[in-house]
Amino acid sequence: MCLFVCTCVYAQTSKTNPPKITEKAAPRLLEAKRATKPVKIDGLLDEEAWKDASLATDYIEFRPAVGVKEAEESKTVSYLMYTDEGIYFGGFCYERTKDSIARELKGRDGFGMNDYIGIIFDTYKDNLNGFEYFVTPLNEQWDAKMAPNNDGNSEDFSWNAVWKSAVVMHDNGWSFEMFIPYGAIRFGKKEVQEWGVNMTRRRQKTGQQFTWNPIDPNVNGFLTQEGYWTGITNIKPPVRLQFSPYFSVYGNHFPINQTGTKNLTGQVNGGLDVKYGLNQAFTLDATLIPDFGQVQSDNQVLNLSPFEVQFNEYRNFFTEGTELFSKGGLFYSRRIGGTPIHYGQAANQLSSSEKLLKNPSESKLINASKISGRTQSGLGIGILNAVTKTQYATIEDINTKDQRKFVTDPLTNYNIIVLNQSMKNNSSVSLINTNVTRSGADYDANVTAGLFDLNDKKNTWNVGGKFAVSQLMGYLPGGKNENGYSHQLYFGKTSGRFNFNVWQELTDTKYTHRDLGYFTNNNFLDHGLWMGYKWIEPKNWYNRIFLNVNGRVSKLFTPIAAVKETYQTGNVNFNAEIQTKKLWWVGMFMGYTTKQNDFYEPRKTGLFFTRNQSFALGGWVNSNQAKKYSFWSEIFARRHFDFYDMFGVDATVNQTYRFNSKFSVTHKLGYYPRFNNMGFTTIANNDVIFAKRKVNTVENVLNVKYSFTNMMWITYRMRHYVSTVDNKAYYTLQQTGKLQPNNTFNGNVNQNANFFNIDMVYTWQFAPGSFLNVVWKNSIFTFNRTIERDYFKNFGNTLDADQNNNISLKVIYFLDYLDMKKWGKKK
């Protein structure tokens, strides 16, 4: 405590503007110091060891201002040292008063409206892959892996490691201590090592972010602008062997009300997650008899499109440390344990005296494992394997009560292998293979892709691409294979105020990666252009301005059947976004789409639907999120200029109120009406029937969070989604892509769908990496052909419908081999 008392007494307060760094300096160097005396992680830094640690101070602002030194009254003083067991990082974040510190309890990896301090290590110095560790003023932890991926966001916060931290609040700031064991990081095998390193601090109420080594937002990449931690000697990774056994109990109630079938059922599960360090750089993760019953409910929707809905992944095993497997966009983890491939065929197997008694909508995962890591030469290797058991539908004879089974999904093995070689200048090349092997007569699938992403020495110019081939083995009659091809190419400028990217994407008529990836359609040749310009130096009334222009043209790669038309669509849009001095974001969007030939909406090969040109306009506003009350709102409208007079609106309002650092409420309201919407309805007498319809969709989501401590909290999420399809007139689709009025079709194909879910979760982290979760899940689904225009009546009818209630308790206990070894020695 003495160290910071003295520092506080002699600290000076400066009211003048801090100086600005105008010239790019060489990367900062920090000499590694080995701690020789013990340290207690209590947030105080009062041990003698800290006096000999390496000092990292003089942080530089990079957001919203660029290159400005920290003000004296809010400066950051940090220290770094290491031992044979791990890394110590501690320091003091000064503030004028305690009220200047933004703090909110949000749970593990929950950002919230928090100040934070963090350290980032690039242990392989490849400027591509890193490890991040953050702590907030209320001692909540975040951690992430940094690696390039498809959406441009290189931070994977689903990755979790076990490490220690402590924080103490003071009248003039907050102090922190972190200990990161070597088991929570990956590095190569060298006697003397040099790592890339940076530290970053966020002051939420002022919107400022600082780093130890200066960051220029005009330069592509964060790790490309790191400093260096030099002279790390004789560190060896420990035995990394960790177990997370679990035990869970479920009770489920649904009013089936059938003789011989219970409304109330129960289930007891047990399983094990294992993490084993194969060597200093590679890790094996395995889950045996996994249980994912407590994950958040999916946001189900009424899907009127010709393509499947893509859902988020909430299962920990498939979100943690999967950045290698995301390369190339070939992996959609929801395929594993997803809908059986013959799920929709079960009903077709019924005779006139049979009924479908049971048809599970998900396959059962038996086990899954993955190996990932990176060699000292920068070669990243990832292998993922998962097995799902045979899934059956149960069919019962109405008269005799005899039952038989129909295979909806065979025993299936899913496999991914990824090789990713890091190169100079933030560049890389990759090879990825995905494979699905099914037992029995069902076809197998294989996709192989090569990727490259290359930058020049100044990290200004970028070129890259992907070449992929797919094989469906045994898919064609006679057991023959179907082979397909796809590629993507792009070139652009990635640094400076002005950036651009030109690209081409092609798939032939037979390419697909749907068996282990999310895939909508093939047979297209697309060309596109993106241009962007930014002002990131704060001026009189704004902090930042971003302008973007996008353009795209799409056509069929190969004509379909006898259809001569190959043009699909073309569009161009412009958007602008501004951050004001008050930390509000304001944006606008304008877009124009040419005449479209939609080859997918008809659901029948050889036909297409022609939509006329359309114009879209929209805007959004995001208030200062550091305030107790904050909101974001957006509205978009699109108008088609044709005789159908199609018009649609997307309007969303999201509001958050934080009562204090423990309690917050967020509500989202979405309203998405479509007027005179023209779309596929059904196929009757071999004719494709379209309808002019009013589609009305409303979504309400309520989130409530209360934290008892930083280790114990409760969340409540309620979602109601209602979508109605009111058909006004029917049409027959012609070979020309136009619609002809159909006055003979009289089927009732109106739709009224309601999805209602509650996810209420109590979480107690009773030890590092160990959790007790109690979850209540309520779900209701209703569907009928009667349109109820009154939202509240619709909502009331939904609550009156049969409900599925599920209550579960799950205990996960984290065991580390090194800790067990220490316990053994003590005994």
Coordinates of N, CA and C in Angstrom, one line a residue, residues 559-760:
P559 N -26.8 -20.8 -67.1 CA -28.3 -20.7 -67.3 C -29.0 -21.9 -66.7
I560 N -30.2 -21.7 -66.2 CA -31.0 -22.8 -65.6 C -32.0 -23.3 -66.6
A561 N -31.9 -24.6 -66.9 CA -32.8 -25.3 -67.9 C -32.9 -24.5 -69.2
A562 N -34.2 -24.2 -69.5 CA -34.4 -23.5 -70.8 C -34.5 -22.0 -70.6
V563 N -34.2 -21.5 -69.4 CA -34.3 -20.1 -69.1 C -33.1 -19.4 -69.6
K564 N -33.3 -18.4 -70.5 CA -32.2 -17.6 -71.1 C -31.7 -16.6 -70.2
E565 N -32.5 -16.1 -69.3 CA -32.2 -15.0 -68.4 C -31.1 -15.5 -67.4
T566 N -30.0 -14.7 -67.2 CA -29.0 -15.0 -66.3 C -28.7 -13.9 -65.3
Y567 N -29.2 -12.7 -65.6 CA -29.0 -11.6 -64.7 C -29.8 -11.8 -63.4
Q568 N -29.2 -11.6 -62.2 CA -30.0 -11.7 -61.0 C -30.3 -10.4 -60.3
T569 N -29.3 -9.6 -60.0 CA -29.6 -8.3 -59.3 C -28.3 -7.5 -59.4
G570 N -28.5 -6.2 -59.1 CA -27.5 -5.2 -58.9 C -27.9 -4.2 -57.9
N571 N -27.0 -3.8 -57.1 CA -27.4 -2.7 -56.1 C -26.2 -1.9 -55.7
V572 N -26.5 -0.7 -55.3 CA -25.5 0.2 -54.8 C -26.1 1.0 -53.6
N573 N -25.3 1.2 -52.6 CA -25.8 1.9 -51.4 C -24.7 2.8 -50.8
F574 N -25.1 3.7 -50.1 CA -24.2 4.7 -49.4 C -24.7 4.8 -47.9
N575 N -23.7 4.8 -47.0 CA -24.0 5.0 -45.6 C -23.0 5.9 -45.0
A576 N -23.4 6.6 -44.0 CA -22.5 7.5 -43.2 C -22.8 7.3 -41.7
E577 N -21.8 7.4 -40.9 CA -21.9 7.3 -39.5 C -21.0 8.3 -38.8
I578 N -21.5 9.0 -37.8 CA -20.8 10.1 -37.1 C -20.9 9.9 -35.6
Q579 N -19.8 10.0 -34.9 CA -19.8 10.1 -33.4 C -19.6 11.5 -33.0
T580 N -20.6 12.0 -32.2 CA -20.5 13.4 -31.8 C -19.6 13.5 -30.5
K581 N -19.4 14.8 -30.1 CA -18.6 15.0 -28.9 C -19.3 14.5 -27.7
K582 N -20.6 14.4 -27.7 CA -21.4 13.9 -26.6 C -21.4 12.3 -26.6
L583 N -20.7 11.7 -27.5 CA -20.6 10.3 -27.6 C -21.9 9.6 -28.0
W584 N -22.6 10.3 -28.9 CA -23.7 9.8 -29.6 C -23.3 9.4 -31.0
W585 N -23.9 8.3 -31.5 CA -23.7 7.9 -32.9 C -24.9 8.2 -33.7
V586 N -24.8 8.7 -34.9 CA -25.9 9.0 -35.8 C -25.5 8.5 -37.1
G587 N -26.4 7.8 -37.8 CA -26.0 7.3 -39.1 C -27.2 7.3 -40.1
M588 N -26.9 7.2 -41.4 CA -28.0 7.2 -42.4 C -27.6 6.2 -43.5
F589 N -28.6 5.8 -44.3 CA -28.4 4.8 -45.3 C -29.3 5.1 -46.5
M590 N -28.7 5.0 -47.7 CA -29.5 5.1 -48.9 C -29.1 4.0 -49.9
G591 N -30.0 3.3 -50.5 CA -29.7 2.2 -51.4 C -30.6 2.1 -52.6
Y592 N -30.1 1.7 -53.7 CA -30.8 1.5 -54.9 C -30.6 0.1 -55.4
T593 N -31.6 -0.7 -55.8 CA -31.5 -2.0 -56.3 C -32.2 -2.0 -57.7
T594 N -31.5 -2.6 -58.7 CA -32.0 -2.7 -60.0 C -33.1 -3.7 -60.1
K595 N -33.7 -3.9 -61.2 CA -34.6 -5.0 -61.4 C -34.0 -6.3 -61.1
Q596 N -34.7 -7.2 -60.4 CA -34.2 -8.5 -59.9 C -34.9 -9.6 -60.6
N597 N -34.1 -10.6 -60.9 CA -34.7 -11.9 -61.3 C -34.3 -12.9 -60.2
D598 N -35.4 -13.3 -59.4 CA -35.2 -14.2 -58.3 C -35.4 -15.6 -58.7
F599 N -34.3 -16.4 -58.7 CA -34.4 -17.8 -59.2 C -34.7 -18.8 -58.0
Y600 N -34.8 -18.2 -56.8 CA -35.0 -19.1 -55.6 C -36.4 -19.0 -55.0
E601 N -37.0 -17.8 -55.1 CA -38.3 -17.7 -54.5 C -39.4 -18.6 -55.0
P602 N -39.3 -19.1 -56.3 CA -40.4 -20.0 -56.8 C -40.3 -21.4 -56.2
R603 N -39.2 -21.8 -55.6 CA -39.0 -23.1 -55.1 C -39.2 -24.2 -56.2
K604 N -38.9 -23.8 -57.4 CA -39.1 -24.8 -58.5 C -38.1 -24.5 -59.6
T605 N -37.2 -25.4 -59.9 CA -36.2 -25.2 -60.9 C -36.7 -24.9 -62.3
G606 N -36.1 -23.9 -62.9 CA -36.6 -23.5 -64.2 C -37.5 -22.3 -64.3
L607 N -37.8 -21.7 -63.1 CA -38.7 -20.5 -63.0 C -37.9 -19.4 -62.2
F608 N -38.3 -18.2 -62.5 CA -37.8 -17.1 -61.7 C -38.9 -16.0 -61.5
F609 N -38.7 -15.2 -60.5 CA -39.7 -14.1 -60.3 C -39.0 -12.8 -60.4
T610 N -39.6 -11.9 -61.2 CA -39.0 -10.6 -61.5 C -39.6 -9.6 -60.6
R611 N -38.7 -8.9 -59.9 CA -39.1 -7.8 -59.1 C -38.5 -6.5 -59.7
N612 N -39.3 -5.4 -59.6 CA -38.8 -4.2 -60.3 C -37.8 -3.5 -59.4
Q613 N -37.3 -2.4 -59.8 CA -36.3 -1.7 -59.1 C -36.9 -1.1 -57.8
S614 N -36.0 -0.9 -56.8 CA -36.4 -0.4 -55.5 C -35.4 0.6 -54.9
F615 N -35.9 1.3 -54.0 CA -35.1 2.4 -53.3 C -35.3 2.2 -51.8
A616 N -34.2 2.3 -51.1 CA -34.2 2.1 -49.6 C -33.6 3.3 -49.0
L617 N -34.2 3.7 -47.8 CA -33.7 4.8 -47.0 C -33.8 4.5 -45.6
G618 N -32.8 4.9 -44.8 CA -32.9 4.6 -43.4 C -32.0 5.4 -42.6
G619 N -32.1 5.3 -41.2 CA -31.2 6.1 -40.3 C -31.2 5.4 -39.0
W620 N -30.3 5.8 -38.1 CA -30.2 5.2 -36.8 C -29.5 6.2 -35.9
V621 N -29.8 6.1 -34.6 CA -29.2 6.9 -33.6 C -28.9 6.0 -32.4
N622 N -27.7 6.3 -31.8 CA -27.3 5.5 -30.6 C -26.8 6.5 -29.6
S623 N -27.5 6.6 -28.4 CA -27.2 7.6 -27.4 C -25.9 7.2 -26.7
N624 N -25.4 8.0 -25.8 CA -24.3 7.8 -25.0 C -24.5 6.6 -24.0
Q625 N -23.9 5.5 -24.3 CA -24.1 4.3 -23.6 C -23.6 4.3 -22.1
A626 N -22.8 5.3 -21.8 CA -22.3 5.4 -20.4 C -23.3 6.0 -19.5
K627 N -24.4 6.5 -20.0 CA -25.5 7.1 -19.1 C -26.3 6.1 -18.5
K628 N -27.0 6.4 -17.4 CA -27.9 5.5 -16.8 C -29.0 5.0 -17.7
Y629 N -29.6 5.9 -18.5 CA -30.5 5.6 -19.5 C -29.9 5.8 -20.9
S630 N -30.0 4.8 -21.7 CA -29.4 4.8 -23.0 C -30.3 4.1 -24.0
F631 N -30.2 4.4 -25.3 CA -31.1 3.7 -26.3 C -30.3 3.7 -27.6
W632 N -30.8 2.8 -28.5 CA -30.4 2.9 -29.9 C -31.7 2.6 -30.7
S633 N -31.9 3.3 -31.8 CA -33.1 3.2 -32.6 C -32.7 3.3 -34.0
E634 N -33.4 2.5 -34.8 CA -33.1 2.5 -36.3 C -34.4 2.3 -37.0
I635 N -34.5 2.9 -38.2 CA -35.6 2.7 -39.1 C -35.2 2.6 -40.5
F636 N -35.7 1.6 -41.3 CA -35.3 1.4 -42.7 C -36.6 1.2 -43.4
A637 N -36.7 1.7 -44.6 CA -37.9 1.6 -45.5 C -37.4 1.3 -46.9
R638 N -38.1 0.4 -47.6 CA -37.8 0.0 -49.0 C -39.1 0.0 -49.8
R639 N -39.0 0.7 -51.0 CA -40.2 0.8 -51.8 C -39.8 0.2 -53.2
H640 N -40.7 -0.7 -53.7 CA -40.5 -1.2 -55.1 C -41.4 -0.4 -56.0
F641 N -40.8 -0.1 -57.2 CA -41.5 0.7 -58.1 C -42.1 -0.2 -59.2
D642 N -43.2 -0.9 -58.9 CA -43.9 -1.7 -59.8 C -45.4 -1.7 -59.5
F643 N -46.2 -2.4 -60.3 CA -47.6 -2.3 -60.1 C -48.1 -3.1 -58.8
Y644 N -47.2 -3.9 -58.2 CA -47.5 -4.5 -57.0 C -47.5 -3.5 -55.8
D645 N -46.7 -2.5 -56.0 CA -46.6 -1.4 -55.0 C -46.1 -2.0 -53.6
M646 N -45.0 -2.8 -53.7 CA -44.5 -3.4 -52.5 C -43.8 -2.3 -51.6
F647 N -44.0 -2.4 -50.3 CA -43.4 -1.4 -49.4 C -43.1 -2.1 -48.1
G648 N -41.9 -1.9 -47.5 CA -41.6 -2.5 -46.2 C -40.9 -1.6 -45.3
V649 N -41.0 -1.8 -44.0 CA -40.4 -1.0 -43.0 C -39.8 -1.9 -41.9
D650 N -38.6 -1.6 -41.5 CA -38.0 -2.2 -40.3 C -37.7 -1.1 -39.3
A651 N -38.4 -1.2 -38.1 CA -38.2 -0.2 -37.1 C -37.9 -0.9 -35.8
T652 N -36.8 -0.4 -35.1 CA -36.4 -1.1 -33.9 C -36.0 0.0 -32.9
V653 N -36.4 -0.2 -31.6 CA -36.0 0.7 -30.5 C -35.5 -0.2 -29.4
N654 N -34.3 0.0 -28.9 CA -33.7 -0.7 -27.8 C -33.3 0.2 -26.7
Q655 N -33.9 0.0 -25.5 CA -33.7 0.9 -24.4 C -33.1 0.2 -23.2
T656 N -32.1 0.8 -22.5 CA -31.5 0.2 -21.4 C -31.5 1.2 -20.2
Y657 N -31.9 0.7 -19.0 CA -31.8 1.6 -17.8 C -31.0 0.8 -16.8
R658 N -29.9 1.4 -16.3 CA -29.1 0.9 -15.2 C -29.5 1.6 -13.9
F659 N -30.1 0.9 -13.0 CA -30.5 1.4 -11.8 C -29.3 1.7 -10.9
N660 N -28.3 0.8 -10.9 CA -27.1 0.9 -10.2 C -26.1 -0.1 -10.9
S661 N -25.0 -0.3 -10.2 CA -24.0 -1.2 -10.8 C -24.4 -2.6 -10.8
K662 N -25.4 -3.0 -10.1 CA -25.9 -4.4 -10.0 C -27.1 -4.7 -10.8
F663 N -28.0 -3.7 -11.0 CA -29.3 -4.0 -11.6 C -29.5 -3.2 -12.9
S664 N -29.9 -3.9 -14.0 CA -30.2 -3.2 -15.2 C -31.3 -3.9 -15.9
V665 N -32.0 -3.2 -16.8 CA -33.1 -3.7 -17.6 C -33.0 -3.2 -19.0
T666 N -33.1 -4.1 -19.9 CA -33.1 -3.7 -21.4 C -34.3 -4.2 -22.1
H667 N -34.9 -3.4 -22.9 CA -36.1 -3.8 -23.7 C -35.9 -3.5 -25.1
K668 N -36.2 -4.4 -26.0 CA -36.1 -4.2 -27.4 C -37.5 -4.4 -28.0
L669 N -37.9 -3.5 -28.9 CA -39.2 -3.6 -29.6 C -38.9 -3.5 -31.1
G670 N -39.2 -4.5 -31.8 CA -39.1 -4.5 -33.3 C -40.4 -4.6 -34.0
Y671 N -40.6 -3.7 -35.0 CA -41.8 -3.7 -35.8 C -41.4 -3.8 -37.2
Y672 N -41.9 -4.9 -38.0 CA -41.4 -5.1 -39.3 C -42.6 -5.4 -40.2
P673 N -43.4 -4.4 -40.6 CA -44.5 -4.6 -41.5 C -44.1 -4.7 -43.0
R674 N -44.8 -5.5 -43.8 CA -44.6 -5.6 -45.2 C -46.0 -5.4 -45.9
F675 N -46.1 -4.4 -46.7 CA -47.3 -4.1 -47.4 C -47.3 -4.6 -48.9
N676 N -48.3 -5.2 -49.3 CA -48.4 -5.7 -50.7 C -47.2 -6.5 -51.1
N677 N -46.8 -7.3 -50.1 CA -45.6 -8.2 -50.3 C -46.0 -9.3 -51.2
M678 N -45.1 -9.6 -52.2 CA -45.4 -10.6 -53.2 C -44.4 -11.8 -52.9
G679 N -44.9 -13.0 -52.7 CA -44.0 -14.1 -52.4 C -44.7 -15.4 -52.6
F680 N -43.8 -16.5 -52.6 CA -44.3 -17.8 -52.8 C -45.2 -18.2 -51.7
T681 N -46.3 -19.0 -52.1 CA -47.3 -19.5 -51.1 C -47.4 -21.0 -51.1
T682 N -47.5 -21.6 -52.3 CA -47.7 -23.0 -52.4 C -47.6 -23.5 -53.8
I683 N -47.6 -24.8 -54.0 CA -47.6 -25.3 -55.4 C -48.9 -26.1 -55.5
A684 N -49.8 -25.8 -56.4 CA -51.1 -26.4 -56.6 C -51.2 -26.8 -58.1
N685 N -51.5 -28.1 -58.3 CA -51.7 -28.6 -59.7 C -50.5 -28.3 -60.5
N686 N -49.3 -28.4 -59.9 CA -48.0 -28.1 -60.6 C -47.8 -26.7 -60.9
D687 N -48.7 -25.8 -60.5 CA -48.5 -24.3 -60.7 C -47.9 -23.8 -59.4
V688 N -47.0 -22.8 -59.6 CA -46.4 -22.1 -58.5 C -47.3 -20.9 -58.1
I689 N -47.9 -20.9 -56.9 CA -48.8 -19.9 -56.5 C -48.1 -18.9 -55.7
F690 N -48.3 -17.6 -56.1 CA -47.8 -16.5 -55.3 C -49.0 -15.8 -54.7
A691 N -48.7 -15.0 -53.7 CA -49.8 -14.2 -53.1 C -49.3 -12.8 -52.8
K692 N -50.3 -11.8 -53.0 CA -50.1 -10.5 -52.5 C -50.6 -10.5 -51.1
R693 N -49.7 -10.1 -50.2 CA -50.0 -10.3 -48.8 C -49.5 -9.1 -47.9
K694 N -50.1 -9.0 -46.7 CA -49.6 -8.2 -45.7 C -49.0 -9.0 -44.6
V695 N -47.7 -8.8 -44.5 CA -46.9 -9.5 -43.5 C -46.6 -8.6 -42.3
N696 N -47.1 -8.9 -41.1 CA -46.9 -8.1 -40.0 C -46.1 -8.8 -38.9
T697 N -45.0 -8.3 -38.5 CA -44.1 -9.0 -37.5 C -43.7 -8.0 -36.4
V698 N -43.9 -8.5 -35.2 CA -43.5 -7.8 -34.0 C -42.7 -8.6 -33.1
E699 N -41.6 -8.1 -32.6 CA -40.7 -8.8 -31.7 C -40.5 -8.0 -30.4
N700 N -40.7 -8.6 -29.3 CA -40.5 -8.0 -28.0 C -39.5 -8.8 -27.2
V701 N -38.4 -8.2 -26.8 CA -37.4 -8.9 -26.0 C -37.1 -8.1 -24.7
L702 N -37.2 -8.7 -23.5 CA -36.9 -8.1 -22.3 C -35.8 -8.8 -21.6
N703 N -34.8 -8.1 -21.2 CA -33.6 -8.6 -20.5 C -33.5 -7.9 -19.1
V704 N -33.4 -8.7 -18.1 CA -33.2 -8.2 -16.7 C -32.0 -8.9 -16.1
K705 N -31.1 -8.1 -15.5 CA -29.9 -8.6 -14.9 C -29.7 -8.1 -13.5
Y706 N -29.5 -8.9 -12.5 CA -29.2 -8.5 -11.2 C -28.0 -9.3 -10.7
S707 N -26.9 -8.6 -10.3 CA -25.7 -9.2 -9.8 C -25.7 -9.1 -8.3
F708 N -25.6 -10.2 -7.6 CA -25.4 -10.1 -6.1 C -24.0 -9.7 -5.8
T709 N -23.0 -10.4 -6.5 CA -21.6 -10.1 -6.4 C -21.0 -10.3 -7.8
N710 N -19.7 -10.1 -7.9 CA -19.1 -10.4 -9.2 C -19.0 -11.9 -9.5
M711 N -19.4 -12.7 -8.6 CA -19.4 -14.1 -8.7 C -20.8 -14.8 -8.7
M712 N -21.8 -14.0 -8.6 CA -23.1 -14.5 -8.5 C -24.1 -13.5 -9.1
W713 N -25.0 -14.0 -10.0 CA -25.9 -13.2 -10.7 C -27.1 -14.0 -11.2
I714 N -28.2 -13.2 -11.5 CA -29.4 -13.8 -12.1 C -29.8 -13.0 -13.3
T715 N -30.2 -13.7 -14.4 CA -30.6 -13.1 -15.6 C -32.0 -13.6 -15.9
Y716 N -32.8 -12.7 -16.6 CA -34.1 -13.1 -17.0 C -34.3 -12.6 -18.4
R717 N -34.6 -13.4 -19.4 CA -34.8 -13.0 -20.8 C -36.1 -13.6 -21.2
M718 N -37.0 -12.7 -21.7 CA -38.3 -13.0 -22.2 C -38.4 -12.5 -23.6
R719 N -38.8 -13.4 -24.6 CA -39.0 -13.0 -25.9 C -40.3 -13.4 -26.5
H720 N -41.0 -12.5 -27.1 CA -42.3 -12.9 -27.8 C -42.2 -12.4 -29.2
Y721 N -42.4 -13.3 -30.1 CA -42.3 -13.0 -31.6 C -43.6 -13.4 -32.2
V722 N -44.2 -12.5 -32.9 CA -45.5 -12.9 -33.6 C -45.4 -12.4 -35.1
S723 N -45.8 -13.2 -36.0 CA -45.8 -12.9 -37.4 C -47.0 -13.4 -38.0
T724 N -47.7 -12.5 -38.7 CA -49.0 -12.9 -39.4 C -48.8 -12.7 -40.9
V725 N -49.4 -13.6 -41.7 CA -49.4 -13.5 -43.2 C -50.8 -13.5 -43.6
D726 N -51.3 -12.3 -44.0 CA -52.7 -12.1 -44.5 C -52.7 -12.0 -46.0
N727 N -53.1 -13.1 -46.7 CA -53.1 -13.1 -48.1 C -54.3 -12.4 -48.7
K728 N -54.0 -11.5 -49.6 CA -55.1 -10.7 -50.2 C -55.5 -11.1 -51.6
A729 N -54.6 -11.6 -52.4 CA -54.9 -12.1 -53.7 C -53.8 -13.1 -54.1
Y730 N -54.2 -14.0 -55.1 CA -53.3 -15.1 -55.5 C -53.0 -14.9 -57.0
Y731 N -51.8 -15.4 -57.3 CA -51.3 -15.3 -58.7 C -50.6 -16.6 -59.1
T732 N -50.5 -16.8 -60.4 CA -49.7 -18.0 -60.9 C -48.5 -17.4 -61.5
L733 N -47.3 -18.0 -61.2 CA -46.1 -17.5 -61.7 C -45.9 -18.1 -63.1
Q734 N -45.5 -17.2 -64.1 CA -45.4 -17.5 -65.5 C -43.9 -17.8 -65.8
Q735 N -43.6 -18.4 -66.9 CA -42.3 -18.7 -67.4 C -41.5 -17.4 -67.6
T736 N -42.2 -16.3 -67.8 CA -41.5 -15.0 -68.1 C -41.1 -14.3 -66.8
G737 N -41.4 -14.9 -65.7 CA -41.1 -14.3 -64.4 C -42.1 -13.3 -63.9
K738 N -43.2 -13.2 -64.6 CA -44.3 -12.3 -64.2 C -45.4 -13.1 -63.6
L739 N -46.4 -12.4 -63.0 CA -47.5 -13.1 -62.3 C -48.8 -12.8 -63.0
Q740 N -49.6 -13.9 -63.1 CA -50.9 -13.8 -63.7 C -52.0 -14.0 -62.6
P741 N -53.0 -13.1 -62.5 CA -54.0 -13.3 -61.4 C -54.6 -14.7 -61.5
N742 N -54.8 -15.3 -60.3 CA -55.4 -16.7 -60.2 C -56.6 -16.6 -59.4
N743 N -57.8 -16.7 -60.0 CA -59.1 -16.6 -59.4 C -59.7 -17.9 -58.9
T744 N -59.0 -19.0 -59.2 CA -59.5 -20.3 -58.9 C -59.0 -20.9 -57.6
F745 N -57.8 -20.5 -57.3 CA -57.2 -21.0 -56.0 C -57.9 -20.5 -54.8
N746 N -58.4 -21.4 -54.0 CA -59.2 -20.9 -52.8 C -58.7 -21.5 -51.5
G747 N -57.5 -22.0 -51.5 CA -57.0 -22.6 -50.2 C -56.7 -21.5 -49.2
N748 N -56.8 -21.9 -47.9 CA -56.5 -20.9 -46.8 C -55.0 -21.2 -46.4
V749 N -54.2 -20.3 -46.9 CA -52.7 -20.4 -46.6 C -52.3 -19.2 -45.7
N750 N -53.2 -18.5 -45.0 CA -52.8 -17.5 -44.1 C -52.0 -18.1 -43.0
Q751 N -51.2 -17.3 -42.3 CA -50.4 -17.8 -41.3 C -50.3 -16.9 -40.1
N752 N -50.4 -17.5 -38.9 CA -50.3 -16.7 -37.6 C -49.4 -17.5 -36.7
A753 N -48.2 -17.1 -36.6 CA -47.2 -17.8 -35.8 C -46.7 -17.0 -34.6
N754 N -46.7 -17.7 -33.4 CA -46.2 -17.0 -32.2 C -45.1 -17.9 -31.6
F755 N -44.0 -17.3 -31.2 CA -43.0 -18.0 -30.4 C -42.8 -17.2 -29.1
F756 N -42.8 -17.9 -28.0 CA -42.7 -17.2 -26.7 C -41.6 -18.0 -25.9
N757 N -40.6 -17.4 -25.4 CA -39.6 -18.0 -24.6 C -39.2 -17.2 -23.3
I758 N -39.0 -17.9 -22.3 CA -38.4 -17.3 -21.1 C -37.1 -18.2 -20.8
D759 N -36.0 -17.5 -20.5 CA -34.8 -18.1 -20.1 C -34.4 -17.4 -18.8
M760 N -34.5 -18.0 -17.7 CA -34.1 -17.4 -16.4 C -33.0 -18.2 -15.8

